[in-house]
Every structure is written in structure tokens, then in C-alpha cells.
N, CA, C and O atoms as a MOPAC input file, in Angstrom:
PM7 MOZYME 1SCF
protein

 N     99.75700 1   -12.58900 1   204.39000 1
 C     99.86800 1   -11.31900 1   205.09700 1
 C     99.61600 1   -11.55400 1   206.57500 1
 O     98.68900 1   -12.26800 1   206.95900 1
 N    100.45800 1   -10.93900 1   207.39900 1
 C    100.34100 1   -11.12300 1   208.83900 1
 C     99.48900 1   -10.01500 1   209.43200 1
 O     99.62400 1    -8.84500 1   209.07400 1
 N     98.62300 1   -10.39700 1   210.33100 1
 C     97.79900 1    -9.42200 1   211.03800 1
 C     97.90600 1    -9.69300 1   212.52500 1
 O     97.77200 1   -10.83200 1   212.97000 1
 N     98.15000 1    -8.63500 1   213.29500 1
 C     98.16400 1    -8.74800 1   214.75300 1
 C     96.88300 1    -8.13300 1   215.28700 1
 O     96.55900 1    -6.98900 1   214.97200 1
 N     96.16700 1    -8.87800 1   216.08200 1
 C     94.87500 1    -8.41300 1   216.59100 1
 C     94.91600 1    -8.38200 1   218.10200 1
 O     95.02200 1    -9.42000 1   218.75600 1
 N     94.83100 1    -7.17800 1   218.65500 1
 C     94.80100 1    -7.03100 1   220.11200 1
 C     93.36300 1    -7.09800 1   220.60200 1
 O     92.42500 1    -6.75900 1   219.88000 1
 N     93.20900 1    -7.53900 1   221.83700 1
 C     91.89400 1    -7.56900 1   222.45600 1
 C     92.05000 1    -7.49900 1   223.97000 1
 O     93.14100 1    -7.69500 1   224.50600 1
 N     90.93900 1    -7.21600 1   224.65000 1
 C     90.94100 1    -7.24500 1   226.10000 1
 C     91.00900 1    -5.89300 1   226.77400 1
 O     90.94200 1    -5.81500 1   228.00000 1
 N     91.14000 1    -4.82800 1   226.00700 1
 C     91.17800 1    -3.50400 1   226.62000 1
 C     89.81800 1    -3.10000 1   227.15400 1
 O     88.81400 1    -3.76700 1   226.90400 1
 N     89.79600 1    -1.99600 1   227.89500 1
 C     88.53200 1    -1.52100 1   228.43200 1
 C     88.73800 1    -0.53200 1   229.55600 1
 O     89.83200 1    -0.00500 1   229.75600 1
 N     87.66200 1    -0.29000 1   230.28700 1
 C     87.66300 1     0.64000 1   231.41300 1
 C     87.77800 1    -0.14700 1   232.71300 1
 O     87.03300 1    -1.10300 1   232.92900 1
 N     88.69300 1     0.24300 1   233.56600 1
 C     88.90500 1    -0.45200 1   234.82700 1
 C     89.18600 1     0.58800 1   235.91400 1
 O     89.84300 1     1.59000 1   235.63200 1
 N     88.71300 1     0.38400 1   237.14000 1
 C     88.97800 1     1.35600 1   238.20300 1
 C     90.41800 1     1.24600 1   238.69700 1
 O     91.05700 1     0.21100 1   238.50900 1
 N     90.93100 1     2.29400 1   239.32100 1
 C     92.28100 1     2.22800 1   239.89700 1
 C     92.38500 1     1.05700 1   240.86800 1
 O     91.47800 1     0.80400 1   241.66000 1
 N     93.51100 1     0.34700 1   240.79100 1
 C     93.70300 1    -0.84000 1   241.60900 1
 C     93.21200 1    -2.11700 1   240.96800 1
 O     93.46500 1    -3.20900 1   241.47500 1
 N     92.51400 1    -1.98800 1   239.86100 1
 C     91.97100 1    -3.15700 1   239.18200 1
 C     92.97900 1    -3.86000 1   238.30000 1
 O     94.13800 1    -3.45700 1   238.20500 1
 N     92.51100 1    -4.93200 1   237.64800 1
 C     93.37000 1    -5.74000 1   236.78500 1
 C     92.73100 1    -5.91500 1   235.41900 1
 O     91.51600 1    -5.80400 1   235.25400 1
 N     93.58000 1    -6.18900 1   234.45700 1
 C     93.12200 1    -6.41200 1   233.09100 1
 C     94.17200 1    -7.25900 1   232.39500 1
 O     95.36800 1    -7.11500 1   232.65200 1
 N     93.72300 1    -8.14500 1   231.51200 1
 C     94.66800 1    -8.89800 1   230.67900 1
 C     94.34600 1    -8.61000 1   229.22500 1
 O     93.21600 1    -8.80200 1   228.77500 1
 N     95.34300 1    -8.15200 1   228.50200 1
 C     95.17000 1    -7.91000 1   227.08300 1
 C     95.95100 1    -8.94700 1   226.29900 1
 O     96.94600 1    -9.49300 1   226.77600 1
 N     95.47700 1    -9.21100 1   225.07600 1
 C     96.06100 1   -10.25200 1   224.23900 1
 C     96.37900 1    -9.70700 1   222.86200 1
 O     95.80300 1    -8.71500 1   222.41500 1
 N     97.30400 1   -10.37300 1   222.20500 1
 C     97.65300 1   -10.03100 1   220.82700 1
 C     97.87800 1   -11.33500 1   220.08600 1
 O     98.81300 1   -12.07600 1   220.38900 1
 N     97.02400 1   -11.61400 1   219.11800 1
 C     97.11300 1   -12.84800 1   218.35100 1
 C     97.59400 1   -12.54800 1   216.93800 1
 O     97.10600 1   -11.63300 1   216.27400 1
 N     98.56200 1   -13.34300 1   216.49800 1
 C     99.10400 1   -13.18800 1   215.15200 1
 C     98.40100 1   -14.15300 1   214.21300 1
 O     98.41700 1   -15.36700 1   214.42000 1
 N     97.78800 1   -13.59900 1   213.18400 1
 C     97.11600 1   -14.40800 1   212.17400 1
 C     97.88800 1   -14.33500 1   210.87100 1
 O     98.48000 1   -13.31000 1   210.53400 1
 N     97.87000 1   -15.43600 1   210.15000 1
 C     98.52900 1   -15.42700 1   208.86200 1
 C     99.94100 1   -15.96900 1   208.93900 1
 O    100.42700 1   -16.31700 1   210.01500 1
 N    100.55800 1   -16.03300 1   207.85700 1
 C    101.89200 1   -16.60500 1   207.76800 1
 C    102.92900 1   -15.65600 1   208.34300 1
 O    102.92900 1   -14.46400 1   208.03300 1
 N    103.80000 1   -16.17600 1   209.16900 1
 C    104.88300 1   -15.38000 1   209.74700 1
 C    106.16000 1   -15.66300 1   208.96700 1
 O    107.20700 1   -15.94500 1   209.54900 1
 N    106.06100 1   -15.58400 1   207.63400 1
 C    107.20200 1   -15.83200 1   206.76900 1
 C    107.85000 1   -17.18500 1   207.05100 1
 O    109.06900 1   -17.33500 1   206.97000 1
 N    107.01900 1   -18.15600 1   207.38000 1
 C    107.46300 1   -19.53800 1   207.58000 1
 C    108.32300 1   -19.72100 1   208.82200 1
 O    108.89700 1   -20.79300 1   209.01600 1
 N    108.42700 1   -18.69700 1   209.66800 1
 C    109.17000 1   -18.87100 1   210.92500 1
 C    108.19600 1   -19.13900 1   212.05600 1
 O    107.09100 1   -18.59600 1   212.07200 1
 N    108.59500 1   -19.96200 1   212.98700 1
 C    107.73500 1   -20.24300 1   214.13000 1
 C    107.59900 1   -19.00200 1   214.99500 1
 O    108.50500 1   -18.17200 1   215.06900 1
 N    106.45600 1   -18.89200 1   215.64200 1
 C    106.19500 1   -17.74600 1   216.52100 1
 C    107.25800 1   -17.64700 1   217.60000 1
 O    107.59600 1   -16.54900 1   218.04300 1
 N    107.79000 1   -18.79200 1   218.02700 1
 C    108.80700 1   -18.81500 1   219.08000 1
 C    110.11600 1   -18.14400 1   218.64100 1
 O    110.95800 1   -17.81900 1   219.47900 1
 N    110.28100 1   -17.94000 1   217.34900 1
 C    111.48600 1   -17.30000 1   216.82100 1
 C    111.51700 1   -15.80400 1   217.10600 1
 O    112.58200 1   -15.18800 1   217.10800 1
 N    110.36800 1   -15.23600 1   217.34100 1
 C    110.23400 1   -13.79000 1   217.39600 1
 C    110.35900 1   -13.22000 1   218.80800 1
 O    109.98400 1   -13.85200 1   219.79600 1
 N    110.90000 1   -11.99800 1   218.86600 1
 C    110.81000 1   -11.19900 1   220.08300 1
 C    109.42200 1   -10.55800 1   220.11000 1
 O    108.89000 1   -10.15600 1   219.07500 1
 N    108.85700 1   -10.47300 1   221.29300 1
 C    107.51700 1    -9.91400 1   221.45300 1
 C    107.57600 1    -8.72800 1   222.40300 1
 O    108.27800 1    -8.76400 1   223.41400 1
 N    106.84100 1    -7.68600 1   222.07400 1
 C    106.86800 1    -6.48800 1   222.91300 1
 C    105.46500 1    -5.88600 1   223.01900 1
 O    104.62600 1    -6.04300 1   222.13200 1
 N    105.25300 1    -5.21500 1   224.09900 1
 C    104.07000 1    -4.37200 1   224.28300 1
 C    104.53600 1    -2.92800 1   224.44100 1
 O    105.42600 1    -2.63000 1   225.23800 1
 N    103.91800 1    -2.04300 1   223.67100 1
 C    104.14600 1    -0.61300 1   223.78300 1
 C    102.83500 1     0.03400 1   224.21100 1
 O    101.76100 1    -0.56200 1   224.12500 1
 N    102.95900 1     1.27300 1   224.67500 1
 C    101.76200 1     2.06200 1   224.92300 1
 C    102.00700 1     3.50000 1   224.51100 1
 O    103.13500 1     3.99500 1   224.51200 1
 N    100.91000 1     4.14900 1   224.15800 1
 C    101.01200 1     5.53400 1   223.71400 1
 C     99.79300 1     6.31100 1   224.17200 1
 O     98.65500 1     5.85300 1   224.07400 1
 N    100.07100 1     7.49900 1   224.67600 1
 C     99.03500 1     8.44900 1   225.05400 1
 C     99.27100 1     9.70900 1   224.23900 1
 O    100.41200 1    10.15900 1   224.13700 1
 N     98.23000 1    10.29300 1   223.65400 1
 C     98.40800 1    11.52700 1   222.87300 1
 C     99.15700 1    12.58600 1   223.67200 1
 O     98.83300 1    12.85200 1   224.83000 1
 N    100.15000 1    13.18000 1   223.05000 1
 C    100.92400 1    14.21500 1   223.71300 1
 C    102.14000 1    13.68700 1   224.46200 1
 O    102.94200 1    14.46300 1   224.98200 1
 N    102.27400 1    12.36200 1   224.51600 1
 C    103.41500 1    11.76000 1   225.20200 1
 C    104.18500 1    10.87500 1   224.23400 1
 O    103.68100 1    10.48800 1   223.18000 1
 N    105.42000 1    10.56400 1   224.61500 1
 C    106.22200 1     9.65900 1   223.80300 1
 C    105.74200 1     8.22900 1   223.96800 1
 O    105.23500 1     7.83400 1   225.01800 1
 N    105.91800 1     7.45800 1   222.88700 1
 C    105.63000 1     6.03100 1   222.97900 1
 C    106.55400 1     5.38700 1   224.00700 1
 O    107.73800 1     5.71200 1   224.08800 1
 N    105.99600 1     4.47700 1   224.78200 1
 C    106.76200 1     3.82400 1   225.84600 1
 C    106.79600 1     2.31600 1   225.62200 1
 O    105.75900 1     1.69100 1   225.39600 1
 N    107.98000 1     1.74400 1   225.68500 1
 C    108.11500 1     0.28800 1   225.65700 1
 C    107.79900 1    -0.22300 1   227.05600 1
 O    108.49000 1     0.11400 1   228.01800 1
 N    106.77500 1    -1.02100 1   227.16200 1
 C    106.27900 1    -1.47000 1   228.46400 1
 C    106.90800 1    -2.79100 1   228.87700 1
 O    107.38000 1    -2.93300 1   230.00500 1
 N    106.91700 1    -3.76100 1   227.96200 1
 C    107.40100 1    -5.09400 1   228.32100 1
 C    107.92900 1    -5.80600 1   227.08800 1
 O    107.46000 1    -5.58600 1   225.97200 1
 N    108.91800 1    -6.66500 1   227.31500 1
 C    109.54200 1    -7.45500 1   226.25400 1
 C    109.64800 1    -8.89700 1   226.68800 1
 O    109.98300 1    -9.19300 1   227.83500 1
 N    109.35600 1    -9.80400 1   225.75200 1
 C    109.58800 1   -11.23100 1   225.97300 1
 C    110.41500 1   -11.69700 1   224.79300 1
 O    109.90700 1   -11.82200 1   223.67900 1
 N    111.69700 1   -11.95300 1   225.04100 1
 C    112.58000 1   -12.28700 1   223.93300 1
 C    112.42500 1   -13.73800 1   223.50800 1
 O    111.82700 1   -14.55400 1   224.20900 1
 N    112.98300 1   -14.03700 1   222.33600 1
 C    112.91800 1   -15.41300 1   221.84000 1
 C    113.79500 1   -16.33500 1   222.66900 1
 O    113.69200 1   -17.55600 1   222.54400 1
 N    114.66100 1   -15.77300 1   223.51900 1
 C    115.46300 1   -16.57500 1   224.44400 1
 C    114.81700 1   -16.62400 1   225.82600 1
 O    115.45400 1   -16.99500 1   226.81200 1
 N    113.54500 1   -16.24400 1   225.87800 1
 C    112.74700 1   -16.35600 1   227.11400 1
 C    113.17000 1   -15.41100 1   228.22800 1
 O    112.97400 1   -15.71000 1   229.40600 1
 N    113.74800 1   -14.27600 1   227.86400 1
 C    114.00400 1   -13.23800 1   228.85100 1
 C    112.82000 1   -12.27300 1   228.87300 1
 O    112.22600 1   -11.97600 1   227.83700 1
 N    112.49300 1   -11.79700 1   230.04700 1
 C    111.42600 1   -10.80600 1   230.17800 1
 C    112.02300 1    -9.52200 1   230.74800 1
 O    112.82200 1    -9.54300 1   231.68500 1
 N    111.61500 1    -8.42100 1   230.16200 1
 C    112.08500 1    -7.11800 1   230.64400 1
 C    110.89200 1    -6.18000 1   230.73400 1
 O    109.94300 1    -6.27700 1   229.95600 1
 N    110.96200 1    -5.26300 1   231.70700 1
 C    109.84800 1    -4.34600 1   231.95500 1
 C    110.34400 1    -2.92200 1   232.15000 1
 O    111.46500 1    -2.68900 1   232.60300 1
 N    109.48600 1    -1.98300 1   231.79700 1
 C    109.76500 1    -0.59200 1   232.12900 1
 C    109.64900 1    -0.43400 1   233.64200 1
 O    108.87000 1    -1.13400 1   234.28900 1
 N    110.42600 1     0.48600 1   234.19700 1
 C    110.37600 1     0.70300 1   235.64800 1
 C    108.97200 1     1.08200 1   236.10600 1
 O    108.56700 1     0.75400 1   237.22100 1
 N    108.24200 1     1.76400 1   235.25400 1
 C    106.91800 1     2.24900 1   235.62800 1
 C    105.89200 1     1.12900 1   235.83100 1
 O    104.85400 1     1.34400 1   236.45600 1
 N    106.18300 1    -0.06400 1   235.30400 1
 C    105.21100 1    -1.16200 1   235.41500 1
 C    105.78500 1    -2.39500 1   236.11100 1
 O    105.08400 1    -3.38800 1   236.30900 1
 N    107.05500 1    -2.32500 1   236.47600 1
 C    107.70800 1    -3.48200 1   237.10200 1
 C    106.95300 1    -3.88900 1   238.36500 1
 O    106.51900 1    -3.03400 1   239.13900 1
 N    106.80100 1    -5.17200 1   238.56500 1
 C    106.09900 1    -5.76800 1   239.71100 1
 C    104.58700 1    -5.62600 1   239.63000 1
 O    103.87600 1    -6.07700 1   240.52900 1
 N    104.08600 1    -5.00700 1   238.56800 1
 C    102.63500 1    -4.91100 1   238.38500 1
 C    102.16600 1    -5.59100 1   237.10800 1
 O    101.06100 1    -6.13200 1   237.05900 1
 N    102.99800 1    -5.56700 1   236.07800 1
 C    102.63200 1    -6.14400 1   234.78800 1
 C    103.45100 1    -7.41200 1   234.54600 1
 O    104.59700 1    -7.52200 1   234.98200 1
 N    102.83800 1    -8.36500 1   233.84200 1
 C    103.53500 1    -9.60300 1   233.47000 1
 C    103.25400 1    -9.91700 1   232.00500 1
 O    102.09900 1   -10.01100 1   231.58900 1
 N    104.31700 1   -10.07600 1   231.23500 1
 C    104.17500 1   -10.47200 1   229.84100 1
 C    104.35800 1   -11.97600 1   229.73800 1
 O    105.21600 1   -12.55500 1   230.40500 1
 N    103.54800 1   -12.60300 1   228.90200 1
 C    103.67500 1   -14.03800 1   228.68400 1
 C    103.36200 1   -14.33700 1   227.22300 1
 O    102.83600 1   -13.49000 1   226.50200 1
 N    103.69200 1   -15.54800 1   226.80100 1
 C    103.47000 1   -15.91700 1   225.40900 1
 C    102.99100 1   -17.35200 1   225.32300 1
 O    103.34700 1   -18.19200 1   226.14900 1
 N    102.18000 1   -17.61900 1   224.31300 1
 C    101.72200 1   -18.96900 1   224.01300 1
 C    102.10000 1   -19.21400 1   222.55600 1
 O    101.38300 1   -18.81200 1   221.63900 1
 N    103.22300 1   -19.87100 1   222.35900 1
 C    103.72200 1   -20.05300 1   220.99900 1
 C    102.81300 1   -20.95100 1   220.16100 1
 O    102.74300 1   -20.80300 1   218.94100 1
 N    102.12500 1   -21.86800 1   220.80900 1
 C    101.23300 1   -22.76300 1   220.06700 1
 C    100.03100 1   -22.00600 1   219.49500 1
 O     99.45700 1   -22.40100 1   218.48000 1
 N     99.66500 1   -20.91100 1   220.16400 1
 C     98.51800 1   -20.11000 1   219.71100 1
 C     98.94700 1   -18.79100 1   219.07800 1
 O     98.10800 1   -17.94200 1   218.77300 1
 N    100.26600 1   -18.61800 1   218.87800 1
 C    100.76800 1   -17.37600 1   218.27300 1
 C    100.23100 1   -16.13900 1   218.98100 1
 O     99.79400 1   -15.18000 1   218.34700 1
 N    100.27400 1   -16.18300 1   220.29800 1
 C     99.64400 1   -15.11800 1   221.08300 1
 C    100.57400 1   -14.63400 1   222.18500 1
 O    101.29400 1   -15.42000 1   222.80100 1
 N    100.54900 1   -13.33400 1   222.42100 1
 C    101.27400 1   -12.73100 1   223.53700 1
 C    100.25900 1   -12.01500 1   224.41400 1
 O     99.29900 1   -11.41800 1   223.92600 1
 N    100.49100 1   -12.08900 1   225.71400 1
 C     99.57400 1   -11.52500 1   226.69500 1
 C    100.28700 1   -10.48400 1   227.55000 1
 O    101.51100 1   -10.49000 1   227.68300 1
 N     99.48700 1    -9.59100 1   228.12300 1
 C    100.01000 1    -8.67600 1   229.12300 1
 C     99.00200 1    -8.63100 1   230.26800 1
 O     97.90400 1    -8.09200 1   230.12800 1
 N     99.39200 1    -9.19900 1   231.38800 1
 C     98.57800 1    -9.15800 1   232.59300 1
 C     98.94500 1    -7.89800 1   233.36000 1
 O    100.11000 1    -7.68400 1   233.69700 1
 N     97.94800 1    -7.06400 1   233.63500 1
 C     98.19500 1    -5.78400 1   234.29200 1
 C     97.42500 1    -5.75200 1   235.60800 1
 O     96.19700 1    -5.83100 1   235.62700 1
 N     98.16100 1    -5.63600 1   236.69600 1
 C     97.56200 1    -5.59200 1   238.03600 1
 C     97.82300 1    -4.24100 1   238.68200 1
 O     98.71400 1    -3.49600 1   238.27600 1
 N     97.02200 1    -3.94600 1   239.70000 1
 C     97.17200 1    -2.69000 1   240.44000 1
 C     97.29000 1    -1.49800 1   239.48100 1
 O     98.21000 1    -0.68600 1   239.57700 1
 N     96.34700 1    -1.42300 1   238.57500 1
 C     96.39400 1    -0.39300 1   237.55000 1
 C     96.21200 1     0.99700 1   238.15000 1
 O     95.48700 1     1.19100 1   239.12500 1
 N     96.89500 1     1.95600 1   237.53000 1
 C     96.86500 1     3.34600 1   237.97300 1
 C     96.34600 1     4.22300 1   236.83900 1
 O     96.43600 1     3.83800 1   235.67300 1
 N     95.80800 1     5.39000 1   237.16100 1
 C     95.32100 1     6.28200 1   236.10000 1
 C     96.39400 1     6.59100 1   235.04600 1
 O     96.07600 1     6.77400 1   233.87100 1
 N     97.64600 1     6.64700 1   235.46200 1
 C     98.70700 1     6.94900 1   234.50200 1
 C     99.00500 1     5.78500 1   233.56400 1
 O     99.79800 1     5.93700 1   232.63500 1
 N     98.39400 1     4.63600 1   233.78300 1
 C     98.51700 1     3.51900 1   232.84900 1
 C     97.55500 1     3.65500 1   231.66700 1
 O     97.62100 1     2.88100 1   230.71300 1
 N     96.68100 1     4.62400 1   231.73800 1
 C     95.73700 1     4.85600 1   230.64000 1
 C     96.49000 1     5.14300 1   229.35000 1
 O     97.30800 1     6.06200 1   229.29400 1
 N     96.21300 1     4.35500 1   228.30800 1
 C     96.92700 1     4.50100 1   227.03200 1
 C     96.33900 1     3.53000 1   226.01700 1
 O     95.51400 1     2.67600 1   226.33900 1
 N     96.79400 1     3.69400 1   224.78500 1
 C     96.53400 1     2.69400 1   223.75700 1
 C     97.70700 1     1.71500 1   223.77100 1
 O     98.85700 1     2.11300 1   223.58300 1
 N     97.41600 1     0.46100 1   223.99100 1
 C     98.45100 1    -0.56300 1   224.08500 1
 C     98.49300 1    -1.35200 1   222.77000 1
 O     97.46300 1    -1.80500 1   222.27100 1
 N     99.68600 1    -1.50300 1   222.23000 1
 C     99.79200 1    -2.26600 1   221.00300 1
 C    101.02000 1    -3.16900 1   221.02800 1
 O    102.01200 1    -2.89000 1   221.70200 1
 N    100.92000 1    -4.24500 1   220.28200 1
 C    101.95400 1    -5.26300 1   220.33400 1
 C    102.87500 1    -5.17900 1   219.12400 1
 O    102.53200 1    -4.63000 1   218.07700 1
 N    104.04200 1    -5.73900 1   219.31700 1
 C    105.07700 1    -5.80200 1   218.28400 1
 C    105.60700 1    -7.22800 1   218.25700 1
 O    105.85300 1    -7.83000 1   219.30200 1
 N    105.77900 1    -7.75900 1   217.05400 1
 C    106.39000 1    -9.06600 1   216.84900 1
 C    107.52200 1    -8.86500 1   215.85600 1
 O    107.29600 1    -8.37900 1   214.74800 1
 N    108.74500 1    -9.23600 1   216.24500 1
 C    109.85400 1    -8.94600 1   215.35600 1
 C    111.00300 1    -9.92000 1   215.45100 1
 O    111.27900 1   -10.51400 1   216.49300 1
 N    111.67000 1   -10.06000 1   214.29500 1
 C    112.90300 1   -10.84500 1   214.24000 1
 C    113.71200 1   -10.32300 1   213.08100 1
 O    113.32900 1   -10.49600 1   211.92300 1
 N    114.83600 1    -9.68000 1   213.38100 1
 C    115.64100 1    -9.09500 1   212.32300 1
 C    114.82300 1    -8.06300 1   211.56200 1
 O    114.20900 1    -7.18400 1   212.16600 1
 N    114.81400 1    -8.17000 1   210.22000 1
 C    114.08100 1    -7.17900 1   209.42300 1
 C    112.57300 1    -7.40600 1   209.40000 1
 O    111.82900 1    -6.57400 1   208.88000 1
 N    112.12600 1    -8.50600 1   209.95100 1
 C    110.69300 1    -8.81800 1   209.93800 1
 C    110.04700 1    -8.20500 1   211.17500 1
 O    110.34400 1    -8.59200 1   212.30500 1
 N    109.16000 1    -7.24500 1   210.94100 1
 C    108.48700 1    -6.57900 1   212.04500 1
 C    106.99900 1    -6.48500 1   211.73500 1
 O    106.59600 1    -6.20800 1   210.60600 1
 N    106.19400 1    -6.72300 1   212.76700 1
 C    104.74700 1    -6.62400 1   212.62300 1
 C    104.20100 1    -5.84400 1   213.80500 1
 O    104.64900 1    -6.01600 1   214.93900 1
 N    103.24100 1    -4.99400 1   213.53300 1
 C    102.66200 1    -4.13100 1   214.56200 1
 C    101.15000 1    -4.30300 1   214.59100 1
 O    100.50500 1    -4.45600 1   213.55400 1
 N    100.60000 1    -4.27500 1   215.80100 1
 C     99.15900 1    -4.29600 1   215.94300 1
 C     98.59000 1    -2.88800 1   215.89900 1
 O     99.32900 1    -1.90400 1   215.88100 1
 N     97.25200 1    -2.80800 1   215.88300 1
 C     96.56700 1    -1.51600 1   215.81700 1
 C     96.29100 1    -0.92800 1   217.20100 1
 O     96.04300 1     0.27000 1   217.33900 1
 N     96.33500 1    -1.77500 1   218.20700 1
 C     96.17100 1    -1.28000 1   219.56500 1
 C     94.82800 1    -1.57900 1   220.19300 1
 O     93.82500 1    -1.78900 1   219.51000 1
 N     94.83800 1    -1.59200 1   221.51300 1
 C     93.61400 1    -1.72400 1   222.29900 1
 C     93.68700 1    -0.69100 1   223.42500 1
 O     94.71500 1    -0.54900 1   224.08700 1
 N     92.59200 1     0.02000 1   223.62600 1
 C     92.58700 1     1.12200 1   224.59400 1
 C     92.35500 1     0.59700 1   226.00800 1
 O     91.43900 1    -0.18700 1   226.25800 1
 N     93.19800 1     1.04500 1   226.91100 1
 C     93.03900 1     0.75300 1   228.33600 1
 C     92.84000 1     2.07900 1   229.05200 1
 O     93.66500 1     2.98700 1   228.94900 1
 N     91.73100 1     2.17700 1   229.78100 1
 C     91.42200 1     3.40200 1   230.51600 1
 C     91.24800 1     3.05700 1   231.98800 1
 O     90.42000 1     2.21900 1   232.34600 1
 N     92.03200 1     3.70600 1   232.83400 1
 C     91.97000 1     3.47100 1   234.27500 1
 C     91.36000 1     4.70200 1   234.92100 1
 O     91.98000 1     5.76400 1   234.97600 1
 N     90.14300 1     4.54700 1   235.40500 1
 C     89.41300 1     5.67900 1   235.96100 1
 C     88.29700 1     5.18900 1   236.86500 1
 O     87.72000 1     4.12300 1   236.65000 1
 N     88.00700 1     5.98600 1   237.87700 1
 C     86.88000 1     5.66100 1   238.75300 1
 C     85.61700 1     6.34500 1   238.25600 1
 O     84.55500 1     6.19500 1   238.86000 1

């Protein structure tokens, strides 16, 4: 059974930085972690879920306009881990951030880590 565990969330003042991580534990159906597309989503109660960043298995990175030039997604295939470096954080970045690992019909979701941007 695959489990995605996010970590690194917390309270940070506006303008601050935070790096969150998502580690995949367990068997990934015998496929290497590098086979999968990786994504970070965020959700705030009362708002729609937002796709924040994508790191494809072909090494393309894509970002939502709201976080472009501030957030960076990266991956460590040897450690089955995806990261999201968040700089110049704004109050509107406050949300529960959760990761997605997927390839075709195989999809795995994390439970999320809360990021709160406030002074």
C-alpha cells in the first residue's frame, strides 16, 4: 500500500519562505518514482481546489500564474520525494497543500500539510 506523507507546513510571516515535502512510502506498483507525474495542489475552505505546480515524468515544470516566479517544484527520485519551495509568501497562499503522484490509472494522494501566512 502506498502512502504519501507531507511535511514542512507551518506559520510564516508575509514575505517569508517555506519548503514542504511529500514522501512516498510503500510499493508504487513496481514502477520507479521517476515514472510518475508529480503535482502540488492547495485548498482553502470555501474555494476551489487549485493546481499549484506540476513536475512531469519528462522533467517539465508548470506553475499556476498565482505562484509563478515565487514557487519551485523539485523531485528526488532516489528518495521518492517531491518538494515545493515557496518564497515571498503572501496571505492568499494560506491553504492546505497536498501532493499527487500519478501515472495513467495509478493515482496517489497525500493528506495535506497546512501553510498559514500571517503576521
